[in-house]
Coordinates of C-alpha atoms in Angstrom, one line a residue:
M1 CA 23.6 -102.9 147.8
N2 CA 20.3 -104.4 149.1
P3 CA 19.8 -108.1 148.6
P4 CA 17.2 -109.0 145.9
E5 CA 13.7 -109.3 147.2
F6 CA 12.6 -112.8 147.8
D7 CA 9.9 -114.1 145.4
L8 CA 7.8 -116.5 147.3
A9 CA 5.5 -117.3 144.4
A10 CA 8.5 -118.2 142.2
A11 CA 9.9 -120.4 145.0
A12 CA 6.6 -122.1 145.4
D13 CA 6.5 -122.8 141.7
T14 CA 9.9 -124.4 141.8
A15 CA 9.0 -126.4 145.0
R16 CA 5.9 -127.7 143.3
A17 CA 7.8 -128.7 140.2
W18 CA 10.5 -130.5 142.2
L19 CA 7.8 -132.3 144.2
D20 CA 5.9 -133.3 141.1
R21 CA 9.1 -134.8 139.5
A22 CA 10.2 -136.6 142.7
D23 CA 10.0 -140.3 143.0
R24 CA 10.6 -140.2 146.8
V25 CA 10.4 -137.5 149.5
L26 CA 12.5 -137.3 152.7
I27 CA 11.0 -134.7 155.0
T28 CA 13.7 -133.5 157.5
A29 CA 12.5 -131.2 160.2
G30 CA 13.8 -129.3 163.2
A31 CA 12.4 -127.1 165.9
G32 CA 11.5 -124.4 163.4
L33 CA 8.7 -126.5 162.0
S34 CA 7.0 -127.0 165.4
A35 CA 7.5 -123.3 166.2
A36 CA 5.7 -122.4 162.9
A37 CA 3.0 -124.9 164.0
G38 CA 2.4 -123.0 167.3
Y39 CA 4.9 -124.7 169.6
D40 CA 7.6 -122.1 170.0
Y41 CA 9.8 -122.9 173.0
G42 CA 10.9 -119.2 173.0
D43 CA 7.4 -117.8 173.3
A44 CA 7.6 -115.8 176.5
D45 CA 3.9 -115.1 176.7
R46 CA 3.0 -118.8 176.5
F47 CA 5.7 -119.6 179.0
R48 CA 4.2 -117.1 181.5
E49 CA 0.8 -118.6 180.9
L50 CA 1.9 -122.2 181.5
F51 CA 4.6 -121.6 184.1
P52 CA 3.7 -118.6 186.3
A53 CA 5.9 -119.7 189.1
L54 CA 9.0 -120.2 186.9
H55 CA 8.2 -116.9 185.2
R56 CA 8.4 -115.2 188.6
L57 CA 11.8 -116.7 189.1
G58 CA 13.0 -114.9 186.0
L59 CA 12.8 -117.8 183.5
R60 CA 11.3 -117.0 180.0
S61 CA 11.9 -120.0 177.8
R62 CA 11.3 -123.7 177.7
Y63 CA 14.9 -124.3 176.9
M64 CA 15.6 -125.6 180.4
V65 CA 18.6 -127.9 180.0
G66 CA 21.1 -127.1 182.8
V67 CA 18.7 -125.0 184.8
P68 CA 19.1 -126.1 188.5
L69 CA 15.6 -126.8 189.9
P70 CA 14.5 -128.9 192.9
P71 CA 13.1 -132.2 191.8
A72 CA 9.5 -131.3 192.7
V73 CA 9.7 -128.1 190.6
L74 CA 11.6 -129.8 187.7
W75 CA 9.0 -132.6 187.4
G76 CA 6.2 -130.1 187.7
Y77 CA 7.7 -128.3 184.7
W78 CA 8.1 -131.6 182.7
A79 CA 4.5 -132.6 183.4
V80 CA 3.0 -129.3 182.2
H81 CA 5.4 -129.0 179.3
I82 CA 4.9 -132.6 178.0
D83 CA 1.2 -132.5 178.5
D84 CA 1.1 -129.3 176.3
I85 CA 3.6 -130.4 173.7
R86 CA 3.2 -134.1 173.4
Y87 CA -0.3 -135.1 174.5
D88 CA -2.4 -132.3 173.1
P89 CA -5.1 -134.3 171.3
A90 CA -6.1 -131.6 168.8
P91 CA -5.0 -132.0 165.2
N92 CA -2.4 -129.5 164.1
P93 CA -3.3 -127.7 160.8
L94 CA 0.3 -127.2 159.7
Y95 CA 1.3 -130.8 160.1
R96 CA -1.9 -131.9 158.5
R97 CA -1.2 -129.7 155.6
L98 CA 2.2 -131.1 155.2
R99 CA 0.8 -134.6 155.3
G100 CA -1.6 -133.6 152.5
L101 CA 1.2 -132.2 150.5
V102 CA 3.1 -135.5 150.2
G103 CA -0.2 -137.4 149.7
D104 CA 0.5 -141.0 148.4
M105 CA 4.1 -140.3 147.5
D106 CA 6.8 -142.7 148.8
H107 CA 8.1 -140.8 151.8
W108 CA 10.0 -140.9 155.1
V109 CA 10.4 -138.4 157.9
M110 CA 13.6 -137.7 159.9
T111 CA 13.2 -135.1 162.7
S112 CA 15.1 -133.8 165.7
N113 CA 11.7 -132.9 167.3
V114 CA 10.6 -135.1 170.1
D115 CA 6.9 -134.0 170.2
A116 CA 5.5 -136.8 167.9
L117 CA 3.6 -134.2 165.9
F118 CA 4.2 -136.1 162.7
A119 CA 2.8 -139.4 164.0
R120 CA -0.1 -137.6 165.6
N121 CA -1.1 -135.9 162.4
G122 CA -1.4 -138.6 159.8
F123 CA 2.2 -139.7 159.1
A124 CA 2.8 -143.4 159.5
P125 CA 4.6 -143.9 162.8
D126 CA 6.8 -146.6 161.4
R127 CA 8.1 -144.2 158.8
V128 CA 9.2 -141.5 161.3
F129 CA 12.7 -141.5 162.6
T130 CA 13.3 -139.5 165.8
P131 CA 16.9 -139.9 166.8
Q132 CA 16.7 -137.3 169.5
G133 CA 14.1 -139.2 171.5
D134 CA 10.4 -138.8 172.4
Y135 CA 8.6 -137.0 175.2
G136 CA 6.4 -140.0 175.3
R137 CA 9.1 -142.1 176.9
Y138 CA 11.2 -141.9 180.1
Q139 CA 14.3 -143.8 181.1
C140 CA 16.6 -144.6 184.0
T141 CA 19.1 -141.8 184.4
T142 CA 22.0 -144.2 185.0
P143 CA 20.8 -146.1 182.8
C144 CA 20.5 -149.5 184.4
T145 CA 18.6 -151.0 181.5
P146 CA 18.0 -150.2 177.8
E147 CA 14.2 -150.3 178.5
T148 CA 12.1 -147.2 178.4
W149 CA 8.6 -146.5 179.7
D150 CA 5.5 -144.7 178.5
S151 CA 5.3 -141.3 180.0
R152 CA 1.6 -140.7 179.7
S153 CA 0.6 -142.2 183.1
L154 CA 3.6 -140.5 184.7
V155 CA 2.5 -137.1 183.4
E156 CA -1.1 -137.7 184.6
R157 CA 0.2 -138.7 188.1
L158 CA 2.4 -135.6 188.3
L159 CA -0.3 -133.2 187.1
A160 CA -2.7 -134.6 189.7
A161 CA -0.2 -133.5 192.4
Y162 CA 0.9 -130.2 190.7
D163 CA 0.4 -126.8 192.2
P164 CA 0.5 -124.0 189.6
A165 CA 1.1 -121.3 192.2
T166 CA 4.4 -122.9 193.3
G167 CA 5.2 -124.8 190.2
A168 CA 5.9 -127.8 192.3
V169 CA 4.6 -131.4 192.6
T170 CA 3.2 -131.4 196.2
D171 CA 3.2 -135.1 196.8
S172 CA 6.7 -136.6 196.9
R173 CA 5.1 -140.1 196.2
A174 CA 4.2 -138.9 192.7
L175 CA 7.8 -138.2 191.8
P176 CA 9.1 -140.9 189.4
R177 CA 11.7 -143.6 190.2
C178 CA 13.2 -146.2 187.9
P179 CA 10.8 -149.2 187.8
N180 CA 13.9 -151.4 187.4
C181 CA 16.5 -150.2 190.0
G182 CA 14.6 -147.6 192.0
G183 CA 17.0 -144.8 191.0
E184 CA 16.4 -141.5 189.3
V185 CA 14.8 -141.2 185.9
E186 CA 14.7 -138.6 183.1
I187 CA 12.7 -138.0 180.0
N188 CA 14.0 -140.1 177.1
V189 CA 15.5 -137.3 175.0
R190 CA 19.1 -137.0 173.9
V191 CA 21.0 -134.7 176.3
G192 CA 24.1 -136.7 177.1
P193 CA 25.8 -140.1 176.7
E194 CA 23.2 -141.7 179.1
F195 CA 20.5 -141.4 176.4
V196 CA 18.8 -144.7 175.7
D197 CA 18.4 -144.9 171.9
A198 CA 17.0 -148.5 171.8
P199 CA 13.4 -147.4 170.9
Y200 CA 14.6 -145.6 167.7
R201 CA 17.2 -147.9 166.2
A202 CA 14.7 -150.0 164.2
A203 CA 13.3 -146.9 162.5
G204 CA 16.8 -145.6 161.8
A205 CA 17.8 -148.9 160.2
C206 CA 14.6 -149.0 158.0
L207 CA 15.3 -145.4 156.9
Q208 CA 18.9 -146.3 156.0
E209 CA 17.7 -149.3 154.0
W210 CA 15.1 -147.2 152.2
L211 CA 17.8 -144.8 151.2
S212 CA 20.4 -147.3 150.3
T213 CA 18.1 -149.5 148.2
S214 CA 16.8 -146.7 146.0
P215 CA 16.7 -147.7 142.4
S216 CA 19.4 -146.1 140.2
G217 CA 18.3 -142.7 139.0
T218 CA 15.7 -142.2 141.8
R219 CA 14.8 -138.6 142.1
L220 CA 14.8 -137.9 145.8
L221 CA 13.5 -134.6 147.2
V222 CA 14.9 -133.7 150.6
L223 CA 12.3 -131.3 152.0
E224 CA 14.0 -129.6 155.0
L225 CA 11.8 -127.6 157.3
G226 CA 13.0 -125.4 160.2
A227 CA 16.3 -127.1 160.7
G228 CA 18.9 -124.6 162.0
F229 CA 22.1 -125.0 163.9
N230 CA 21.0 -126.2 167.3
T231 CA 21.7 -129.8 166.2
P232 CA 22.9 -129.5 162.6
G233 CA 24.4 -133.0 162.6
V234 CA 21.0 -134.5 163.1
V235 CA 19.0 -133.0 160.2
R236 CA 20.7 -130.2 158.3
W237 CA 24.1 -131.7 157.4
P238 CA 22.8 -135.2 156.7
G239 CA 20.3 -133.7 154.2
E240 CA 23.2 -131.9 152.5
H241 CA 25.2 -135.1 152.4
L242 CA 22.4 -137.0 150.8
T243 CA 21.9 -134.3 148.1
R244 CA 25.6 -134.2 147.4
H245 CA 26.0 -138.0 147.0
L246 CA 22.8 -138.9 145.2
P247 CA 22.8 -137.6 141.6
G248 CA 19.0 -137.4 141.4
A249 CA 18.5 -135.6 144.7
R250 CA 17.4 -132.1 145.3
L251 CA 17.3 -130.1 148.6
L252 CA 14.5 -127.7 149.4
R253 CA 15.6 -125.7 152.5
V254 CA 12.8 -123.8 154.2
N255 CA 14.1 -121.6 157.0
P256 CA 13.5 -118.0 157.8
A257 CA 16.7 -117.5 159.8
H258 CA 19.2 -119.9 158.1
P259 CA 18.2 -120.6 154.5
E260 CA 21.7 -120.7 153.1
V261 CA 22.7 -123.7 151.0
P262 CA 26.3 -124.9 150.2
A263 CA 27.8 -123.4 147.1
D264 CA 28.5 -126.8 145.5
L265 CA 24.7 -127.6 145.7
A266 CA 23.5 -124.4 144.2
D267 CA 22.1 -126.0 141.1
R268 CA 20.2 -128.7 143.1
A269 CA 19.2 -126.8 146.3
L270 CA 16.7 -124.0 146.8
P271 CA 16.9 -121.7 149.8
V272 CA 13.4 -120.5 150.9
P273 CA 13.8 -117.8 153.6
V274 CA 10.3 -118.2 155.1
D275 CA 8.7 -120.6 157.6
A276 CA 6.8 -123.7 156.6
Q277 CA 3.5 -122.0 157.2
H278 CA 4.1 -119.5 154.5
L279 CA 5.5 -121.9 151.9
L280 CA 2.6 -124.4 152.4
A281 CA 0.1 -121.6 152.0
A282 CA 1.8 -120.5 148.8
L283 CA 1.7 -124.1 147.6
D284 CA -2.0 -124.2 148.5
A285 CA -1.3 -127.6 150.2
P286 CA -4.5 -129.4 151.1
Y287 CA -5.5 -129.7 154.7
P288 CA -7.1 -133.2 155.0
A289 CA -9.8 -133.9 157.5
P290 CA -8.4 -135.2 160.8
K291 CA -8.3 -139.0 161.2
P292 CA -7.7 -140.8 164.5
T293 CA -4.0 -141.6 164.8
V294 CA -2.9 -144.3 167.2
I295 CA 0.8 -144.0 168.3
P296 CA 2.8 -145.7 171.0

């Protein structure tokens, strides 16, 4: 028996009704949201365009954790990747549309993404929790200190010495070292136990307070976008936990590959098997005019 055909219009009607009735909205987002917004790490064509030398080596994806590369090539990759993902100054239509959707509602964001696209597109930076880190920071690999440093000047220095033909940084003096101990550094994203989470603790505590001090009977809508099973403990499972333990909560799960919701939440959770682009279009979410956004 074929599964029933998905009715996007009906799902959009339900989503709009839940949004209209909500007192608060928690947006939780994973890699699928940024992919829908045009930043797909698995896009082989874009990879070939940005990283021709790595493409010739047989690589096809930006998922580079564990790939053994010489430091000059690794930092060449990071410079191009971060410049494209983190420092692109253009407003992103999908994220702007999402910002327009929540409007003046009391809302927070929790995301496993490290690209700062929320803060760069109108969301208040002090209401965005990024527990996996931020491409905008780098840290000592050891680490010798809980301090992290702004990556913008580092990226600019690396790009000035970058050779696209070889994929390498040609001037060894441009390669980064820890400003504190002189040792090796890495981008401040969660890969292993060395990850420095100090820059994100304050936002995490504020989000926890916002959730724990909700008035009795608060109707919370957890709007989950593109959160699959790469890091389910960061976004997907916490959203289910909140919905399960807050009587007034509902979960809207938007995911073309993994829309399933737990059976015990069936009456308070809606699976939407499309990407965020399609749902927001069906909701006719407004696309506000870009405004300058200053982020750290």
